[in-house]
Tab-separated table of C-alpha atoms (C1' of nucleotides) in Angstrom:
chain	number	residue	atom	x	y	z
F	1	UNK	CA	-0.877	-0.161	4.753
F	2	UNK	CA	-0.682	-4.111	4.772
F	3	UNK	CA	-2.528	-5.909	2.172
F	4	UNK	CA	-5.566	-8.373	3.574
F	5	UNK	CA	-2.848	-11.084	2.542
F	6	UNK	CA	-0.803	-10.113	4.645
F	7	UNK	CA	-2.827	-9.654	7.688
F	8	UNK	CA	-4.715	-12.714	6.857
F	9	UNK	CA	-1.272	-14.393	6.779
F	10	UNK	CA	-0.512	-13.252	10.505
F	11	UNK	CA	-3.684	-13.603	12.012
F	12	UNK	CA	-3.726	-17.581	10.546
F	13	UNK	CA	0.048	-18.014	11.978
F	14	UNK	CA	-1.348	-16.761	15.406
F	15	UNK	CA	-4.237	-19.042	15.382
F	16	UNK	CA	-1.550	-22.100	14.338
F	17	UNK	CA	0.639	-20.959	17.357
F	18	UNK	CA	-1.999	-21.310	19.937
F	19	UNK	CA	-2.499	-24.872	18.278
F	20	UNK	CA	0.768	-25.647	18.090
F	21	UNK	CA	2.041	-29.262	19.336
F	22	UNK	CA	-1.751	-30.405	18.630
F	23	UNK	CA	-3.270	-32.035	15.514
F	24	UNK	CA	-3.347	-29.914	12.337
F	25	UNK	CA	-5.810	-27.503	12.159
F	26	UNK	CA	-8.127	-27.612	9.073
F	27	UNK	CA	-8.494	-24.406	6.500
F	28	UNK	CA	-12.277	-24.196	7.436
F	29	UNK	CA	-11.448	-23.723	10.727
F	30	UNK	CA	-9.345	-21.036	10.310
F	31	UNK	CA	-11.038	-19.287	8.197
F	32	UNK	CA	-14.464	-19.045	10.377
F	33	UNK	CA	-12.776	-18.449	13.066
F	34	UNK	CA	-10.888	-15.595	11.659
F	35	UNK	CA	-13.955	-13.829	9.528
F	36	UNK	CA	-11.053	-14.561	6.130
F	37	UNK	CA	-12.710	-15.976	2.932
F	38	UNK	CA	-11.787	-19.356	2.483
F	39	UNK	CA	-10.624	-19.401	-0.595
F	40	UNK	CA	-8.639	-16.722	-0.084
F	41	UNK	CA	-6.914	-17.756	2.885
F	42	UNK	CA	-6.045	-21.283	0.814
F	43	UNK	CA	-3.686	-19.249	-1.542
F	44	UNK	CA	-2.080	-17.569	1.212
F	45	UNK	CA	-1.472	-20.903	3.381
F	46	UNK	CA	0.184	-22.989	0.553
F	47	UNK	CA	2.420	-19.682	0.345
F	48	UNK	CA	3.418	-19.969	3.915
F	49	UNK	CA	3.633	-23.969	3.223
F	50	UNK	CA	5.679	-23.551	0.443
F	51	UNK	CA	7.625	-21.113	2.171
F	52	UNK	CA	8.845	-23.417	4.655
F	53	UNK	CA	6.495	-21.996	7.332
F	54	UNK	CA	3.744	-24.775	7.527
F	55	UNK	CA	3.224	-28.223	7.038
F	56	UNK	CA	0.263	-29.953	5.567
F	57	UNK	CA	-1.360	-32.945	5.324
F	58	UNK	CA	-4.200	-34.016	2.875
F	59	UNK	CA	-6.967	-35.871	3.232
F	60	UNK	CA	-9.374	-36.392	6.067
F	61	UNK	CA	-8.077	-35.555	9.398
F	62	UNK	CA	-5.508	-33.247	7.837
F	63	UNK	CA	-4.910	-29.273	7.885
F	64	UNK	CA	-1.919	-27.378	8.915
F	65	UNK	CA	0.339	-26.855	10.828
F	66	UNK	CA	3.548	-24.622	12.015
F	67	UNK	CA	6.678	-26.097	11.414
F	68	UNK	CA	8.870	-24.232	13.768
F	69	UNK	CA	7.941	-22.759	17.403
F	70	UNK	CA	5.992	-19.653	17.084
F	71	UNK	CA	8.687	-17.911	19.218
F	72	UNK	CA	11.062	-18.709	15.992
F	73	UNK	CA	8.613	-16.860	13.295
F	74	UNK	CA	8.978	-13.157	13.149
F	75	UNK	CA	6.238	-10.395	11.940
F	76	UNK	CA	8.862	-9.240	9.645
F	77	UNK	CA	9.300	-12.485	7.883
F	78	UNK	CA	5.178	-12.845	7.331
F	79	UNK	CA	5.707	-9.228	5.703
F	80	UNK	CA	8.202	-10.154	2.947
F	81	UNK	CA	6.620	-13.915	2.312
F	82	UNK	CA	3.454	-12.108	1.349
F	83	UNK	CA	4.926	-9.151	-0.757
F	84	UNK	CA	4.373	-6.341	2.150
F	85	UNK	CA	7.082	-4.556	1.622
F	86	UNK	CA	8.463	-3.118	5.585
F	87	UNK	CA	10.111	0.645	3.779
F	88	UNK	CA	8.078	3.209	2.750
F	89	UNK	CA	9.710	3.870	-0.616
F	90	UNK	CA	11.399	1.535	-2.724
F	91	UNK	CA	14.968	3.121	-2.623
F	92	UNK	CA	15.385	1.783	1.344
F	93	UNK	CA	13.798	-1.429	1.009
F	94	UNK	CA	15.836	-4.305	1.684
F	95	UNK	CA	14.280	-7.164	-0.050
F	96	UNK	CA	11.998	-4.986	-2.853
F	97	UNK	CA	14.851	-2.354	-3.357
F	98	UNK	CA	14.247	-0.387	-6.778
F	99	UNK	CA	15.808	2.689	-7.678
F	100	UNK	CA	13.466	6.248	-7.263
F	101	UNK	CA	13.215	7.178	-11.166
F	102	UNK	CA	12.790	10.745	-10.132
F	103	UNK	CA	15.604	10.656	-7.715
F	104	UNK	CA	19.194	12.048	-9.321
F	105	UNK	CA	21.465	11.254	-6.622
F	106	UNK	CA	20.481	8.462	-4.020
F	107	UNK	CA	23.256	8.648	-1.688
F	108	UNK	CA	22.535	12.248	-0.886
F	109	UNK	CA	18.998	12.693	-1.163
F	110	UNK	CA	17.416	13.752	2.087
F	111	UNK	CA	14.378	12.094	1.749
F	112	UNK	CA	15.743	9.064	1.265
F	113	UNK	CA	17.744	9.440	4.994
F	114	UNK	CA	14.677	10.102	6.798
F	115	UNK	CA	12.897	7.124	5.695
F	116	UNK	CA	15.860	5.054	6.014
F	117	UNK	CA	15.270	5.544	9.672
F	118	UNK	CA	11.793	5.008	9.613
F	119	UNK	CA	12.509	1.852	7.951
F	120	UNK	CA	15.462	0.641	10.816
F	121	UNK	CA	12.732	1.826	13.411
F	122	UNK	CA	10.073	-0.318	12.113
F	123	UNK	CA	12.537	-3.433	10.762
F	124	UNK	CA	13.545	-3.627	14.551
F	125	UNK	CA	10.406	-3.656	15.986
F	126	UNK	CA	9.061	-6.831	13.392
F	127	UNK	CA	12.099	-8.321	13.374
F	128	UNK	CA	12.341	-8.804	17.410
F	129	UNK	CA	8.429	-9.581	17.268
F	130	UNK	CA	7.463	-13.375	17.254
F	131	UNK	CA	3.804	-15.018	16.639
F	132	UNK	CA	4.416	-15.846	20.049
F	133	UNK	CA	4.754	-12.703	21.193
F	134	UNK	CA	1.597	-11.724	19.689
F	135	UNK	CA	-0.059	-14.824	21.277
F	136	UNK	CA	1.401	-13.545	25.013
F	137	UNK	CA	0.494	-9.760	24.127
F	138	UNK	CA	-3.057	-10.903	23.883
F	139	UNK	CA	-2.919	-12.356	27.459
F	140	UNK	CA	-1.553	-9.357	28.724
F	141	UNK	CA	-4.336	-7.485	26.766
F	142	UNK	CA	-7.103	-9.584	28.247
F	143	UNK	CA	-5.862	-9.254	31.845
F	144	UNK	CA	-5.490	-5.331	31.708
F	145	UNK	CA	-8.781	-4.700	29.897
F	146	UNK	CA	-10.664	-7.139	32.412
F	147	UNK	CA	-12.525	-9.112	29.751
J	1	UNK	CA	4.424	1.961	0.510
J	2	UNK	CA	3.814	6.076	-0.247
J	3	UNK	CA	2.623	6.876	-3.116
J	4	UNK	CA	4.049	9.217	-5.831
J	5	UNK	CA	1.733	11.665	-4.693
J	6	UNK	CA	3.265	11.662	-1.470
J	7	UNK	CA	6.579	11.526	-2.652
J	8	UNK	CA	6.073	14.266	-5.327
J	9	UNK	CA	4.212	16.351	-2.866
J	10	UNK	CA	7.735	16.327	-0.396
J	11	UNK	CA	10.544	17.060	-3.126
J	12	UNK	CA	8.456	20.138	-4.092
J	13	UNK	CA	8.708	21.103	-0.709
J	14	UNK	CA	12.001	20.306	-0.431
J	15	UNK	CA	13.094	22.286	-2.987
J	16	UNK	CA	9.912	25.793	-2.388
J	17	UNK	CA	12.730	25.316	0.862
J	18	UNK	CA	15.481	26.067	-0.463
J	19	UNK	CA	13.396	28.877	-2.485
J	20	UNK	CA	12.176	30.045	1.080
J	21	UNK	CA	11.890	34.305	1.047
J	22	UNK	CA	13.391	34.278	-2.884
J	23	UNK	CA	10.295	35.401	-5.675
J	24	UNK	CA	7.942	32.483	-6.596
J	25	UNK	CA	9.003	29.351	-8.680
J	26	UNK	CA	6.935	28.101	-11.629
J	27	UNK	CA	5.621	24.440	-11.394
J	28	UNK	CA	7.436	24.082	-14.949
J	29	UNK	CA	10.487	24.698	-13.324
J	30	UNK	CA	10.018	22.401	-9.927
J	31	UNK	CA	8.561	19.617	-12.255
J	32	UNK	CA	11.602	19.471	-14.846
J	33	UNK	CA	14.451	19.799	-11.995
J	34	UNK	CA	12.790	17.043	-9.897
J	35	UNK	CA	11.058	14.993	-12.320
J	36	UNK	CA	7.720	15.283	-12.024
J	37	UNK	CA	4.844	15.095	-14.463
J	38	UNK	CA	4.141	18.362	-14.850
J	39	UNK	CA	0.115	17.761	-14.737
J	40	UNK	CA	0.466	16.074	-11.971
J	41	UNK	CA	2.651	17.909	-10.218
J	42	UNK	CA	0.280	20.977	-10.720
J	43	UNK	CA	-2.581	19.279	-9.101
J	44	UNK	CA	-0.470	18.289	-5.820
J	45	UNK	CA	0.722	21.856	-5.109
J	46	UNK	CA	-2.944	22.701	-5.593
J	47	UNK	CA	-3.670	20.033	-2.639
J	48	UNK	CA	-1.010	22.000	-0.524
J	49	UNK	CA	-1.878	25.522	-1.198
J	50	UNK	CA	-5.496	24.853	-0.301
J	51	UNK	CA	-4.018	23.020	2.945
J	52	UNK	CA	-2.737	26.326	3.345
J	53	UNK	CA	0.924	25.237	3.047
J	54	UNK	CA	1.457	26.731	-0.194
J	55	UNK	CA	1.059	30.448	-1.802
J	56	UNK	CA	0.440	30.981	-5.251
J	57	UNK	CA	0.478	33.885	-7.476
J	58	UNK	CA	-1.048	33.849	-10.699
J	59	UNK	CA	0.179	35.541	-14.420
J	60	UNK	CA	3.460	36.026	-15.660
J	61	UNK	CA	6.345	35.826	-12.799
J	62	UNK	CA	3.706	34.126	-10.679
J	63	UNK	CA	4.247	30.298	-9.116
J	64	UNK	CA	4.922	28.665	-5.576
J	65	UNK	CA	6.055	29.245	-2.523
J	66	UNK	CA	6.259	27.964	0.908
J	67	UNK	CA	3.395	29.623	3.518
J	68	UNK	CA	5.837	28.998	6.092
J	69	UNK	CA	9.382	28.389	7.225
J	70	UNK	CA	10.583	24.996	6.560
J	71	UNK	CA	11.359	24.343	10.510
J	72	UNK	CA	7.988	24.836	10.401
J	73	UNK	CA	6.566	22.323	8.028
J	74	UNK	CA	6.644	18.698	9.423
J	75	UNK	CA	6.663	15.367	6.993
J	76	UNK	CA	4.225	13.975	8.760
J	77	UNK	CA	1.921	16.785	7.678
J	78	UNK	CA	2.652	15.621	4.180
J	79	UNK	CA	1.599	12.380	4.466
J	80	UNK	CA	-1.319	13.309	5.969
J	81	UNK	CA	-2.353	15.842	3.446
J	82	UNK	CA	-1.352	13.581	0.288
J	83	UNK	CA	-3.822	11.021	1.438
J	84	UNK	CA	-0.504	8.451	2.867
J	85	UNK	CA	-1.481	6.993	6.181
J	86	UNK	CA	0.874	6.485	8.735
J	87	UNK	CA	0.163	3.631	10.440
J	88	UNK	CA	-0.118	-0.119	8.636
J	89	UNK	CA	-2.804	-1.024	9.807
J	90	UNK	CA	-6.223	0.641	9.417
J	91	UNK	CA	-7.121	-0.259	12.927
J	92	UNK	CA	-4.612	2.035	14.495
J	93	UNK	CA	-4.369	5.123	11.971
J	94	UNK	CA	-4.945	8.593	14.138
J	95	UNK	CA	-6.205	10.027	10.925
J	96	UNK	CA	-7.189	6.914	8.706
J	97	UNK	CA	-9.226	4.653	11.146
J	98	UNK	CA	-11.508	2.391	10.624
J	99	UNK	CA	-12.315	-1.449	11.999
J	100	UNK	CA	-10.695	-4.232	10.824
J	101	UNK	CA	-13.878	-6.169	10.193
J	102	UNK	CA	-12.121	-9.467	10.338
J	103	UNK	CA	-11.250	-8.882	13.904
J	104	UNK	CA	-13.339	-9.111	16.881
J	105	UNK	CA	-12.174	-7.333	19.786
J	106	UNK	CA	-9.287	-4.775	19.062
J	107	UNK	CA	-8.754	-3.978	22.413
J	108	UNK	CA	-7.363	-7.559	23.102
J	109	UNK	CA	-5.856	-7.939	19.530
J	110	UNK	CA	-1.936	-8.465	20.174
J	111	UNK	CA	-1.713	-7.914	16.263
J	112	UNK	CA	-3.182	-4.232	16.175
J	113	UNK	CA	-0.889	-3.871	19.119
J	114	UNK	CA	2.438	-4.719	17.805
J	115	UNK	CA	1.777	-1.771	15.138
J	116	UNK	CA	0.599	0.266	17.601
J	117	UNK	CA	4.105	0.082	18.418
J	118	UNK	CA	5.269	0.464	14.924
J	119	UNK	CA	3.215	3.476	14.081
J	120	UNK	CA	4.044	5.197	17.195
J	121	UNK	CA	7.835	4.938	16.521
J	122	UNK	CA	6.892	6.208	12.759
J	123	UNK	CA	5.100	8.831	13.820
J	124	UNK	CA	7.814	10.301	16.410
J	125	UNK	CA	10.362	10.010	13.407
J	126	UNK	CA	8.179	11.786	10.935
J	127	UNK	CA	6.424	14.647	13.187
J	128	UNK	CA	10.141	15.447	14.327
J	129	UNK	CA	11.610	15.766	10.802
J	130	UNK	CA	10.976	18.708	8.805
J	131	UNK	CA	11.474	19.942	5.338
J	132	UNK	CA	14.542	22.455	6.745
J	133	UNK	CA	16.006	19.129	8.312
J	134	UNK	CA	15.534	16.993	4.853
J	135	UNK	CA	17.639	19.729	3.480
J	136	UNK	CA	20.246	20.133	5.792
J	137	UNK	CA	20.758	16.139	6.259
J	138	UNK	CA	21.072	16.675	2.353
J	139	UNK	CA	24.339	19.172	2.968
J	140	UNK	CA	25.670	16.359	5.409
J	141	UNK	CA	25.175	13.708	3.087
J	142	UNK	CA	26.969	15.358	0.519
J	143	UNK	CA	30.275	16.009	2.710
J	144	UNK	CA	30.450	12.701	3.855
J	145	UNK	CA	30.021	11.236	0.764
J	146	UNK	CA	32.562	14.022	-1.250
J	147	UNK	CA	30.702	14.639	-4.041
A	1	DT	C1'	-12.537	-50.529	-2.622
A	2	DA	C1'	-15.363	-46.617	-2.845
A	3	DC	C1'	-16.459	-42.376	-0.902
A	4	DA	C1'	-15.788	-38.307	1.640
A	5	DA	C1'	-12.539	-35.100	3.642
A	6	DA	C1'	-9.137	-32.016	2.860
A	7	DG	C1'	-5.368	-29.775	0.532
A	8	DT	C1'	-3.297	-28.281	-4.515
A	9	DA	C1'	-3.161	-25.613	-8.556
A	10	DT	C1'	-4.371	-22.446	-11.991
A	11	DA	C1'	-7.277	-19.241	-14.073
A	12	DT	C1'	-10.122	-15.483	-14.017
A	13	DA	C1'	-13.284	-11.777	-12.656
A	14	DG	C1'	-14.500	-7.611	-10.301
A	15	DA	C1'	-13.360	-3.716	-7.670
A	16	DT	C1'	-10.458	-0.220	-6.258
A	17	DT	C1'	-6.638	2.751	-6.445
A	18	DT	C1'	-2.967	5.112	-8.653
A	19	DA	C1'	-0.771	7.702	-12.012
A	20	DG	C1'	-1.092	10.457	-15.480
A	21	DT	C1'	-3.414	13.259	-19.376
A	22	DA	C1'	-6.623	16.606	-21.565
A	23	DG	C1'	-8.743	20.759	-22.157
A	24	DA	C1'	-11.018	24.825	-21.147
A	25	DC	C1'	-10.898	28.688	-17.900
A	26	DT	C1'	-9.067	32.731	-14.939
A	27	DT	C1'	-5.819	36.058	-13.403
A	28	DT	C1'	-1.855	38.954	-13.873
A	29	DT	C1'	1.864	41.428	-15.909
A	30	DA	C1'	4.196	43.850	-19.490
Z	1	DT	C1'	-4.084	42.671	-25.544
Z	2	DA	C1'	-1.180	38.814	-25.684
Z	3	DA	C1'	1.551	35.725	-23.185
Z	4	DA	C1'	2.571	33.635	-18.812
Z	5	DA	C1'	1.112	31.051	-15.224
Z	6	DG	C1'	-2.067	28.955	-12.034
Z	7	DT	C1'	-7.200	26.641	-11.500
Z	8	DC	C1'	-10.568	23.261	-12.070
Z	9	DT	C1'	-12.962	19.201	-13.580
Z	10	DA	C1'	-13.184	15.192	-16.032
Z	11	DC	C1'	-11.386	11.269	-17.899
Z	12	DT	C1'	-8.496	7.170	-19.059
Z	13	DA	C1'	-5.096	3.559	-18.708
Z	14	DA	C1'	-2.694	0.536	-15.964
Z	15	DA	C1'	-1.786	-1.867	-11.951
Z	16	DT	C1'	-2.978	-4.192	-7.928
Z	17	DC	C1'	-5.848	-6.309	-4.659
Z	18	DT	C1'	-9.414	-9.277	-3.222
Z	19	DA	C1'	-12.033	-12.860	-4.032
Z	20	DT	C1'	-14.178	-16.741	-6.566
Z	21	DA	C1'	-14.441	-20.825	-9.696
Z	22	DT	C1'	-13.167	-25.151	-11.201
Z	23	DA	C1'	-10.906	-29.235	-11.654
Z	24	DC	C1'	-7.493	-32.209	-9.534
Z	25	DT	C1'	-4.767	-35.115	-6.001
Z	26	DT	C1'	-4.062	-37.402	-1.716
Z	27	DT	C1'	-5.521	-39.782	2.415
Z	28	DG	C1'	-8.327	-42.087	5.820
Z	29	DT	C1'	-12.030	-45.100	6.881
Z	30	DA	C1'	-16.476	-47.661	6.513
DNA sequence: TACAAAGTATATAGATTTAGTAGACTTTTA
DNA sequence: TAAAAGTCTACTAAATCTATATACTTTGTA
């Protein structure tokens, strides 16, 4: 399961797409818009800023903003700046790779090889998946569900 | 991430597999070949025998063994039983569910739906694999790695 | 220039989950 | 009847997650 960090992280990055271009958007905002605690969701933004992700600007009339296009930030990157790990065990993760203790021989342990595939599954998926294909997803959503 | 449960609960299973139709083996035994906390280990295979995976036979020459043919026992069962939800999102776990309550209308969300994807390509891998195919990826490995 | 808006930074608390341990009990076999 | 082996419940220690508190800095504007 993701952490509230992380989801928090993504659903913040979708709301910055759809403002994307505009003025940056203030914490408060976000964070009533969302339902996220706003101190909380402070942490986790000057992550993302110090990540590279967002820009921000102090003072009145300032917030955040993204940096890039939200058809350049991928799902998968969100993941790994907030310590969600994408593998389900530790000896096929990529970027939090630590060996099983219990495990004697990695290279030919059978468990291992199924959730290596799991893993390339799910790494392909969130690595193809942009904040702004989120943003159109939810247009799509909205059309077929007639809301 | 799985937890050690989960991951404790499939090597046992892995290797009451390879035991499959041979006289019961002694949770001593499977917890000092793979590992495991014997303790521990003695209240997972409890978990599985009462899922009715499991056998046990109590007294001397008593211990584990598999219910049912590996072919026969799928990891996603594990998972399932060991308390390890599939999906990464609580919003779109078959057998976990529940509401995000920071969200406000799932059916639109174009988050929940791009690991709707994810846990539906999980879930194919894992409810295809089962503990006789762990072990027999385990003979491949070892030939094509020459050990 | 002072004040309010807004982000920055660090520390800490509370809750929950996970991993593992302890100990007493029951059944079975030799 | 003693030893082997599983059963059951409770407990504890550690880690992690979520959230809050507090004090500080920067910026815009009246």
């Amino acid at each position: 399961m993701l952490s509230k960090k992380t989801r928090y992280a993504i659903k913040a990055l979708v709301i910055l797409g759809k403002n994307f271009g505009e003025a940056p958007m203030q914490i408060s905002k976000i964070a009533s818009e969302e339902h996220i605690p706003k101190k909380f969701l402070e942490q986790i933004l000057l992550d993302l800023r110090n990540a590279g992700l967002l820009y921000s600007k102090k003072g009145a009339g300032g917030g955040y903003g993204l940096v890039k296009d939200p058809a350049e930030i991928f799902v998968v990157q969100v993941l790994r700046l907030t310590g969600g790990p994408v593998a389900l065990l530790p000896c096929v993760s990529l970027n939090f790779y630590q060996k099983c203790d219990e495990c004697s021989n990695e290279a030919t342990c059978g468990v291992r090889d199924v959730f290596l595939e799991v893993r390339n599954a799910t790494l392909k998926i969130l690595s193809e998946t942009s904040i702004a294909d989120i943003i159109s997803r939810e247009g799509l959503l909205i059309q077929n569900t007639g809301v």
